[in-house]
mmCIF file of C-alpha atoms in Angstrom:
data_model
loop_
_atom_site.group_PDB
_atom_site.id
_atom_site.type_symbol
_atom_site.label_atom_id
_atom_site.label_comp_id
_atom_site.label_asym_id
_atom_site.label_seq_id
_atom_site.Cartn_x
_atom_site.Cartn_y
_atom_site.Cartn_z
ATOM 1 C CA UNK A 1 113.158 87.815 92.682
ATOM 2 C CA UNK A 2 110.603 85.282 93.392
ATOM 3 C CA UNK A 3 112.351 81.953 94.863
ATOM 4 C CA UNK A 4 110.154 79.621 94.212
ATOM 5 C CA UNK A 5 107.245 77.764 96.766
ATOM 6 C CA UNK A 6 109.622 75.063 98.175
ATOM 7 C CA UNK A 7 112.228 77.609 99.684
ATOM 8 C CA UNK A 8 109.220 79.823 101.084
ATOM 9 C CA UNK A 9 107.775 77.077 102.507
ATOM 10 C CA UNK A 10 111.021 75.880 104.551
ATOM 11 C CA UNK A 11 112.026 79.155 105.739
ATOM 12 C CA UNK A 12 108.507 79.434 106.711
ATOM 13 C CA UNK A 13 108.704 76.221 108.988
ATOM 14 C CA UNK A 14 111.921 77.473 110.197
ATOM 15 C CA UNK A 15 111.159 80.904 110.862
ATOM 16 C CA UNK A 16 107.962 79.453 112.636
ATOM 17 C CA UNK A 17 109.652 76.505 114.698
ATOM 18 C CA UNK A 18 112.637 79.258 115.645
ATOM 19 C CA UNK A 19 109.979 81.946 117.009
ATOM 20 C CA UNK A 20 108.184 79.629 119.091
ATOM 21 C CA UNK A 21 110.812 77.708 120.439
ATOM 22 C CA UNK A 22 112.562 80.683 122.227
ATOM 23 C CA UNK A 23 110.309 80.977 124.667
ATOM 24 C CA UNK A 24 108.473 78.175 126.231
ATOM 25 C CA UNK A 25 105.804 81.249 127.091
ATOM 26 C CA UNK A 26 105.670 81.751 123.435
ATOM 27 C CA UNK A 27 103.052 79.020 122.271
ATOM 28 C CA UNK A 28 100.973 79.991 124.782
ATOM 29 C CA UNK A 29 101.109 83.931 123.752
ATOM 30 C CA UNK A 30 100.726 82.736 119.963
ATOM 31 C CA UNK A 31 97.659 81.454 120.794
ATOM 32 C CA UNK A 32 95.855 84.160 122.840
ATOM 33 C CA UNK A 33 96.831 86.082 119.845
ATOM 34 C CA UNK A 34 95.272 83.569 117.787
ATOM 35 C CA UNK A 35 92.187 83.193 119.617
ATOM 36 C CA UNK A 36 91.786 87.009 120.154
ATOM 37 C CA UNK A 37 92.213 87.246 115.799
ATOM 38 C CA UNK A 38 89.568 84.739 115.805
ATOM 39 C CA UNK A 39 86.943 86.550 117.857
ATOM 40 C CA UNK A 40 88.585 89.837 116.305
ATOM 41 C CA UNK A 41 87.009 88.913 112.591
ATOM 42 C CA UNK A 42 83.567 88.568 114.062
ATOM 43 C CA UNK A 43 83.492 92.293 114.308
ATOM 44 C CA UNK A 44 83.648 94.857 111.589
ATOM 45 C CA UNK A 45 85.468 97.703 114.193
ATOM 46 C CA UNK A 46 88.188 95.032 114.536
ATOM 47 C CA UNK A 47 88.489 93.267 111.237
ATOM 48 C CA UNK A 48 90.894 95.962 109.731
ATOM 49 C CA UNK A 49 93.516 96.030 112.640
ATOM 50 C CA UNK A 50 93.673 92.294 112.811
ATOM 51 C CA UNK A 51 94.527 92.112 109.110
ATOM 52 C CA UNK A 52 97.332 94.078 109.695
ATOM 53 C CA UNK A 53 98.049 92.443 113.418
ATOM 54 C CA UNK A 54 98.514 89.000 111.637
ATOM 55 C CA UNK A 55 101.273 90.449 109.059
ATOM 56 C CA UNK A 56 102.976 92.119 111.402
ATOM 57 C CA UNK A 57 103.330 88.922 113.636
ATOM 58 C CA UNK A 58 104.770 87.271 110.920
ATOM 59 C CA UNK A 59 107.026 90.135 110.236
ATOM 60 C CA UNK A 60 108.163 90.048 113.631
ATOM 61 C CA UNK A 61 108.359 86.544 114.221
ATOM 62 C CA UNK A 62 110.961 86.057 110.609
ATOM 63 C CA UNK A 63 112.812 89.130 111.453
ATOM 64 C CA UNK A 64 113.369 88.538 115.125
ATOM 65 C CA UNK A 65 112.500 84.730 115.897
ATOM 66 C CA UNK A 66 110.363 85.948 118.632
ATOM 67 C CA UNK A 67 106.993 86.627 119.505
ATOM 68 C CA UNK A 68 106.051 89.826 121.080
ATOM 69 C CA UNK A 69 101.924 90.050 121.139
ATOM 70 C CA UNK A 70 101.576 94.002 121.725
ATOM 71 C CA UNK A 71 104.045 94.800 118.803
ATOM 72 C CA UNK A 72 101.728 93.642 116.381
ATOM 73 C CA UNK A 73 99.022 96.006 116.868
ATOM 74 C CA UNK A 74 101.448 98.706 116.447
ATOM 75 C CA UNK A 75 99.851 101.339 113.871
ATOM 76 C CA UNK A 76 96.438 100.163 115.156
ATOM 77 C CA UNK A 77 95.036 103.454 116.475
ATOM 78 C CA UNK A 78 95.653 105.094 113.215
ATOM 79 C CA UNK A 79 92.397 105.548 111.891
ATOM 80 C CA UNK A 80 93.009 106.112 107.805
ATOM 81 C CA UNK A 81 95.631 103.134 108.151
ATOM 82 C CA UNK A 82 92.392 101.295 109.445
ATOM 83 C CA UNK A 83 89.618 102.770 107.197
ATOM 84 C CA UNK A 84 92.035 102.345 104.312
ATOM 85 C CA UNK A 85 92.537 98.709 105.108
ATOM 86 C CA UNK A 86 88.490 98.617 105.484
ATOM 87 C CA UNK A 87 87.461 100.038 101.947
ATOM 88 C CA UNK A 88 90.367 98.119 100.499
ATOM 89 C CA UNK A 89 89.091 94.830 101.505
ATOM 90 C CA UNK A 90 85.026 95.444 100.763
ATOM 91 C CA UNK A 91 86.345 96.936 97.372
ATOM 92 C CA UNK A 92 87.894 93.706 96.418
ATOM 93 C CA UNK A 93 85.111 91.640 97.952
ATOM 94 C CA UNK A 94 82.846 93.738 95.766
ATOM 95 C CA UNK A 95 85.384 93.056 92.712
ATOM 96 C CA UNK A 96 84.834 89.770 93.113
ATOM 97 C CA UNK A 97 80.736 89.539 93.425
ATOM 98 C CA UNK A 98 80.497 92.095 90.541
ATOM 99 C CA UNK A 99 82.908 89.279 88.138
ATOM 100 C CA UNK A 100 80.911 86.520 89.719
ATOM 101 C CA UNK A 101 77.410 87.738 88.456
ATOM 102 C CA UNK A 102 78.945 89.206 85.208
ATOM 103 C CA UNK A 103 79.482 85.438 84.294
ATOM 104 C CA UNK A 104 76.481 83.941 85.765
ATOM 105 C CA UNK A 105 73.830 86.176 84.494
ATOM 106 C CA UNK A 106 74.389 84.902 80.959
ATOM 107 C CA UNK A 107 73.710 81.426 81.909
ATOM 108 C CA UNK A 108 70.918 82.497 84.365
ATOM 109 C CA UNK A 109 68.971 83.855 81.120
ATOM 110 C CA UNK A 110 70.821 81.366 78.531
ATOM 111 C CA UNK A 111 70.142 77.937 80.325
ATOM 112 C CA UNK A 112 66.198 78.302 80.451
ATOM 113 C CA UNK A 113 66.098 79.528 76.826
ATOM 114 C CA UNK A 114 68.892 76.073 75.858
ATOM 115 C CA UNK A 115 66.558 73.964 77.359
ATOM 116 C CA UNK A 116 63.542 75.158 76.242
ATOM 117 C CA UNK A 117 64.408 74.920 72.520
ATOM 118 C CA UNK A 118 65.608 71.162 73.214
ATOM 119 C CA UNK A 119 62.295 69.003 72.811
ATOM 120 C CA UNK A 120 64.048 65.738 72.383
ATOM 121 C CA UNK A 121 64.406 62.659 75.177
ATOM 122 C CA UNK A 122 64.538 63.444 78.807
ATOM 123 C CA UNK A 123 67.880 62.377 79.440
ATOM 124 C CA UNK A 124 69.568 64.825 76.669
ATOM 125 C CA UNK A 125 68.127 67.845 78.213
ATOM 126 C CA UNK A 126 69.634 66.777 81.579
ATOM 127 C CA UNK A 127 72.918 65.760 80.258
ATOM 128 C CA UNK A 128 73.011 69.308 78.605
ATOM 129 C CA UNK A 129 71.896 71.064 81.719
ATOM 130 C CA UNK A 130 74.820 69.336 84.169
ATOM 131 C CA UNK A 131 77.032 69.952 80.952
ATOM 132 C CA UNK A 132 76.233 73.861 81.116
ATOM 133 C CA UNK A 133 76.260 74.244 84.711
ATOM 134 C CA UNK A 134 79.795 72.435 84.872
ATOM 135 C CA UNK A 135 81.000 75.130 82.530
ATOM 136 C CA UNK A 136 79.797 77.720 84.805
ATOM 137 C CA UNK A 137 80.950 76.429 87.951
ATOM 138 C CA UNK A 138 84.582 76.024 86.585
ATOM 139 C CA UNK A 139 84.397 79.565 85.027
ATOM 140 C CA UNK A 140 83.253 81.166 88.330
ATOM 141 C CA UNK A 141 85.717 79.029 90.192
ATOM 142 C CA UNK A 142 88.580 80.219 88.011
ATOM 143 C CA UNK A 143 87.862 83.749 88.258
ATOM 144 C CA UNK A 144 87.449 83.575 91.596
ATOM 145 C CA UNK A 145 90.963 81.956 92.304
ATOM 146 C CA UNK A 146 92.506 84.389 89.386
ATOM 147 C CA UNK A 147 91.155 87.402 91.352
ATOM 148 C CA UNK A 148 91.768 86.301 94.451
ATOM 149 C CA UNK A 149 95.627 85.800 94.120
ATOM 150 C CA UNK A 150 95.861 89.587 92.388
ATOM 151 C CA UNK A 151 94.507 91.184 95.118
ATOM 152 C CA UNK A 152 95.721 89.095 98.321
ATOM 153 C CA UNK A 153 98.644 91.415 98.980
ATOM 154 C CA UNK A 154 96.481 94.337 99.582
ATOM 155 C CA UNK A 155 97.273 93.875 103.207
ATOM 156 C CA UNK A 156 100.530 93.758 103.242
ATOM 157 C CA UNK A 157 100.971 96.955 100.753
ATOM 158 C CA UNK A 158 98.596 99.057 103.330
ATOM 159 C CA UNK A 159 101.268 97.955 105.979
ATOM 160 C CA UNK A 160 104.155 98.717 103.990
ATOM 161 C CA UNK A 161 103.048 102.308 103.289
ATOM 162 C CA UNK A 162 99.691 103.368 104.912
ATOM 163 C CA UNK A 163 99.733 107.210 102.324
ATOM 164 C CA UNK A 164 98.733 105.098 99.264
ATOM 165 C CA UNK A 165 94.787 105.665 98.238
ATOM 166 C CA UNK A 166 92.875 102.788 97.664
ATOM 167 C CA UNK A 167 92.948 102.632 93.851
ATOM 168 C CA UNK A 168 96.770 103.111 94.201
ATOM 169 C CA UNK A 169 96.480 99.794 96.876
ATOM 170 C CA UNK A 170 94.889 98.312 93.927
ATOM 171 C CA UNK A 171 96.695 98.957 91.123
ATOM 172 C CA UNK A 172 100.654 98.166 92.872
ATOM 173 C CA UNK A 173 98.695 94.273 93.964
ATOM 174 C CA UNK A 174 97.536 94.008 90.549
ATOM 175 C CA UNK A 175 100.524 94.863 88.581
ATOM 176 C CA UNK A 176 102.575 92.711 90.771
ATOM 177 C CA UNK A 177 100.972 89.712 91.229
ATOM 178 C CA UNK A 178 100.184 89.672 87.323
ATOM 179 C CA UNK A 179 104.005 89.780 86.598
ATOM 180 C CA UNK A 180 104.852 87.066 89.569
ATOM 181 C CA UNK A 181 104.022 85.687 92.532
ATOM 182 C CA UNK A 182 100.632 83.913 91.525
ATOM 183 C CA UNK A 183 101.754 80.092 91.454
ATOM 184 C CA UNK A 184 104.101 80.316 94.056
ATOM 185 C CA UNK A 185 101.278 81.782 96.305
ATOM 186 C CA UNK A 186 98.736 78.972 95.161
ATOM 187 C CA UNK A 187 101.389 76.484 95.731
ATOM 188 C CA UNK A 188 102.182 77.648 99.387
ATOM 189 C CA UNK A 189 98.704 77.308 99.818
ATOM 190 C CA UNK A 190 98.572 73.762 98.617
ATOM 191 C CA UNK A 191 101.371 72.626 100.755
ATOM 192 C CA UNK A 192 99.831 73.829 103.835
ATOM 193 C CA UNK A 193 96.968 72.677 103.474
ATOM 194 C CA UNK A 194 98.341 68.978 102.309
ATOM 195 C CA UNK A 195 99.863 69.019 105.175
ATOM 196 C CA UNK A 196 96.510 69.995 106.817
ATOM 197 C CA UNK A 197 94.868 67.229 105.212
ATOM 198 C CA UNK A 198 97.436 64.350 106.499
ATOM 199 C CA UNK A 199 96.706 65.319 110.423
ATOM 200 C CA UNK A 200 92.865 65.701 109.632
ATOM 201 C CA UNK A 201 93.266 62.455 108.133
ATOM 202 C CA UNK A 202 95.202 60.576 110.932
ATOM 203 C CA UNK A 203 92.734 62.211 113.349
ATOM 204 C CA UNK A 204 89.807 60.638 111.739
ATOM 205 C CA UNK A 205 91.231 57.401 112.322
ATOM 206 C CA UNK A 206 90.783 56.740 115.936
ATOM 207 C CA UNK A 207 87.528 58.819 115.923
ATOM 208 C CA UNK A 208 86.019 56.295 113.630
ATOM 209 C CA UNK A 209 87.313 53.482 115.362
ATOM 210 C CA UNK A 210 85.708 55.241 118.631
ATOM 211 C CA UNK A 211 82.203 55.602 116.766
ATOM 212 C CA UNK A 212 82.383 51.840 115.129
ATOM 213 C CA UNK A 213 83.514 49.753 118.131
ATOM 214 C CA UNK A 214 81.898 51.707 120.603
ATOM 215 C CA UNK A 215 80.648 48.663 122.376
ATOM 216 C CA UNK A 216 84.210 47.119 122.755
ATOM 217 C CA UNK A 217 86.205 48.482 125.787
ATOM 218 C CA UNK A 218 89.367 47.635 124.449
ATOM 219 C CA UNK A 219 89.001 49.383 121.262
ATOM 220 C CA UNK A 220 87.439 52.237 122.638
ATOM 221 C CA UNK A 221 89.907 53.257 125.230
ATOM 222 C CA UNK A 222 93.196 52.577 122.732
ATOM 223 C CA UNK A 223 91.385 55.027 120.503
ATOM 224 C CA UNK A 224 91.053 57.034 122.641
ATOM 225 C CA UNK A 225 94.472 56.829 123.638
ATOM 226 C CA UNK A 226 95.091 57.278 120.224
ATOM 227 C CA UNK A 227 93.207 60.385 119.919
ATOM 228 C CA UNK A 228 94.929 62.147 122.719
ATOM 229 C CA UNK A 229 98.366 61.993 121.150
ATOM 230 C CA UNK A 230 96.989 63.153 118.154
ATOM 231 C CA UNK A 231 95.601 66.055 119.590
ATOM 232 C CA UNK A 232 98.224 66.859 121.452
ATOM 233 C CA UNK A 233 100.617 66.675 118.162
ATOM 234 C CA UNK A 234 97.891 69.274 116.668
ATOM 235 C CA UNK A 235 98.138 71.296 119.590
ATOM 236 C CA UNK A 236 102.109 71.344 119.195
ATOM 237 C CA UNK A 237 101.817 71.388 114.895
ATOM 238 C CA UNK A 238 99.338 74.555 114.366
ATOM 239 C CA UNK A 239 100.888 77.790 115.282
ATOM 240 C CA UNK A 240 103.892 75.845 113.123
ATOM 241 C CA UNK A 241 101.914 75.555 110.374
ATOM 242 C CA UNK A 242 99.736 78.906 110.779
ATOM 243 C CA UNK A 243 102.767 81.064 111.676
ATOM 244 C CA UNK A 244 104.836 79.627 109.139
ATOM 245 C CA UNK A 245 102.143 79.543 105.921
ATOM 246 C CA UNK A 246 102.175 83.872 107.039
ATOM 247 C CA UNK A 247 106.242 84.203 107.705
ATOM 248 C CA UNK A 248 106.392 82.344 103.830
ATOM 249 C CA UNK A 249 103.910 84.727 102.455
ATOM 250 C CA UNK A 250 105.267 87.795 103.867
ATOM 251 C CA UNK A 251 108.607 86.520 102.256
ATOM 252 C CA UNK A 252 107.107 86.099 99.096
ATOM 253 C CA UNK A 253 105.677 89.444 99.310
ATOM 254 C CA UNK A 254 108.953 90.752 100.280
ATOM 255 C CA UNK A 255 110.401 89.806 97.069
ATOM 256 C CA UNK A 256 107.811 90.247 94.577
ATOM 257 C CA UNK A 257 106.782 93.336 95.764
ATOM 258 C CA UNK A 258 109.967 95.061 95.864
ATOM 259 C CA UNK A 259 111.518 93.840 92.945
ATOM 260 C CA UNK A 260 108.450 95.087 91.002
ATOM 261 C CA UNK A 261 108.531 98.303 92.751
ATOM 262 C CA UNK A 262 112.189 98.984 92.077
ATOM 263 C CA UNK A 263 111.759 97.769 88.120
ATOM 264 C CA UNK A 264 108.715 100.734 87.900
ATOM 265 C CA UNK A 265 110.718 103.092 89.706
ATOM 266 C CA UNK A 266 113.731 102.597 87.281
ATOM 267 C CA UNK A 267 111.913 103.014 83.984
ATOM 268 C CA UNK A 268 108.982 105.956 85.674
ATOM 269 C CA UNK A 269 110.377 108.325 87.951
ATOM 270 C CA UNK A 270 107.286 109.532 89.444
ATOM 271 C CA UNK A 271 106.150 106.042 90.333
ATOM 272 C CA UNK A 272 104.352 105.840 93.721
ATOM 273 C CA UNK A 273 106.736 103.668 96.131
ATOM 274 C CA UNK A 274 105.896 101.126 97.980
ATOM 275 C CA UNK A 275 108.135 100.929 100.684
ATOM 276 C CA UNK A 276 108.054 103.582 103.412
ATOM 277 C CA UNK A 277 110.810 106.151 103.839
ATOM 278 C CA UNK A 278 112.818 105.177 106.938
ATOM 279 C CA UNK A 279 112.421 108.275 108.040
ATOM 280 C CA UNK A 280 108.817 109.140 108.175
ATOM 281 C CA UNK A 281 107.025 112.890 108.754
ATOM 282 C CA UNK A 282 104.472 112.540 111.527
ATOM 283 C CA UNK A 283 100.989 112.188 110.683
ATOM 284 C CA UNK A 284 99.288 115.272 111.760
ATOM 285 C CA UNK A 285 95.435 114.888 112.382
ATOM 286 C CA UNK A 286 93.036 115.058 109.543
ATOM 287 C CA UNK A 287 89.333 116.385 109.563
ATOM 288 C CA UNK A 288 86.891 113.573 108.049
ATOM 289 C CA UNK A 289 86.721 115.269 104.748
ATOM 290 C CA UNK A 290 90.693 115.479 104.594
ATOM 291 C CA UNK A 291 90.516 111.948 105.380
ATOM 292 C CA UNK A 292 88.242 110.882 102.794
ATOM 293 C CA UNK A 293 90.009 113.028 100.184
ATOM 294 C CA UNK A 294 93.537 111.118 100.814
ATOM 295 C CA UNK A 295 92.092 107.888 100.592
ATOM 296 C CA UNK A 296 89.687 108.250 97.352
ATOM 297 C CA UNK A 297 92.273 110.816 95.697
ATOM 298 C CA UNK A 298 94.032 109.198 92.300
#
């Protein structure tokens, strides 16, 4: 059952601050791994594995309060775990362009034709104009969030059971975020990033004290001061607030998923599961047309 954003959020935190205190080597190995996901998304080959690396950090890091680097790219040389997480991801990026133009290509063609009937004084036609591309902006911006928060678990599904095809992928993230898990997801993203917002904030301070009284020595050196502890406390706050925004979405997941898996399972027997049996066959190897097959087949 889905517990709502606040507990998520603490036993995020907690989960986080628990994992990285164990260890005093532990912030340091959160962030090569953060670093190496970082320079990981700037190439296609290793976009798919850190997906998965980053949920399976958090997995690790709730379940064990620990951090263990090379554990997270467990899976990774699986190569239809990794194609399927590729297609996945451009199909829903493709989702997404194909509902964005849907709704802008009637004002693209509607908006010149508006304004060309309206032969009136200047300022209507420009009040009318802002007016019409308001309503666009908030229409793409809603869908855009809507579809967004359907199909952010497909990550975490792939990682729970790598056999499902795409359109199966698709269809569990759909079906479960449309029953739950949509506001609490939007609101664990609103706490972190208010609480982003509050050290931006208190960082801009003595920068803009640095930039104004440049000149005077005084000033410039306490800000700088000033500037130094705060980022230090960043240093210290981020993989808190990073590892713990993905150890409460994982435990989100956890419970929406599941409980919407075992609810399909109970009234349709031949429902597709979407945990993995804890006793797995091993893969065998599949020729590229096998491979293609199991991922496109319904």
């Amino acid at each position: 059952m889905n517990r709502g954003c606040v507990t998520y959020f603490k036993e995020g935190i907690k989960g986080a601050v628990n994992a990285l205190k164990k260890d005093k080597k532990n912030y340091f190995k959160y962030y090569m791994f953060l670093i190496a996901s970082a320079l990981g998304s700037l190439f296609l080959i290793t976009i798919p594995i850190f997906l998965l690396a980053n949920i399976r950090m958090a997995r690790y890091a709730k379940e064990n309060e620990d951090i263990e680097v090379h554990k997270s790219f467990t899976g990774a040389e699986n190569p239809k775990r990794w194609l399927l997480v590729l297609l996945t991801n451009l199909l829903v990026g493709l989702i997404l362009a194909g509902g964005s133009l849907a709704i802008a290509l009637p004002f693209a063609t509607g908006i010149p034709f508006i304004m060309s009937l309206v032969r009136v004084h200047a300022i209507i036609p420009t009040v009318l104009m802002a007016l019409l591309y308001t309503v666009l902006y908030a229409l793409l911006l809603v869908f855009s969030i809507l579809t967004t928060l359907k199909y952010v678990p497909v990550n975490y599904i792939i990682d729970k059971n790598s056999s499902l095809s795409v359109s199966e992928v698709l269809q569990v993230s759909h079906d479960s975020m449309g029953k739950d898990g949509k506001i609490t997801y939007f609101g664990l993203e609103i706490f972190y990033s208010i609480l982003i917002g509050i050290v931006t904030f208190f960082l801009m301070i003595p920068i803009l004290l640095i930039v104004i009284f440049n000149e005077n020595t005084a000033v410039f050196i306490v800000g700088s001061l000033f500037l130094g502890g705060i980022l230090l406390i960043i240093l210290l706050l981020l993989p808190i607030f990073v590892l713990g925004n993905q150890i409460s979405i994982i435990s989100l997941f956890d419970d929406v998923i599941e409980m919407n898996t075992a609810e399909e399972s109970s009234s349709t027997p031949n429902v597709t599961q979407v945990t993995e049996s804890s006793n797995p066959e091993p893969e065998r190897e599949l020729s590229t047309e096998e491979l293609l097959n199991s991922i496109f087949e319904e």
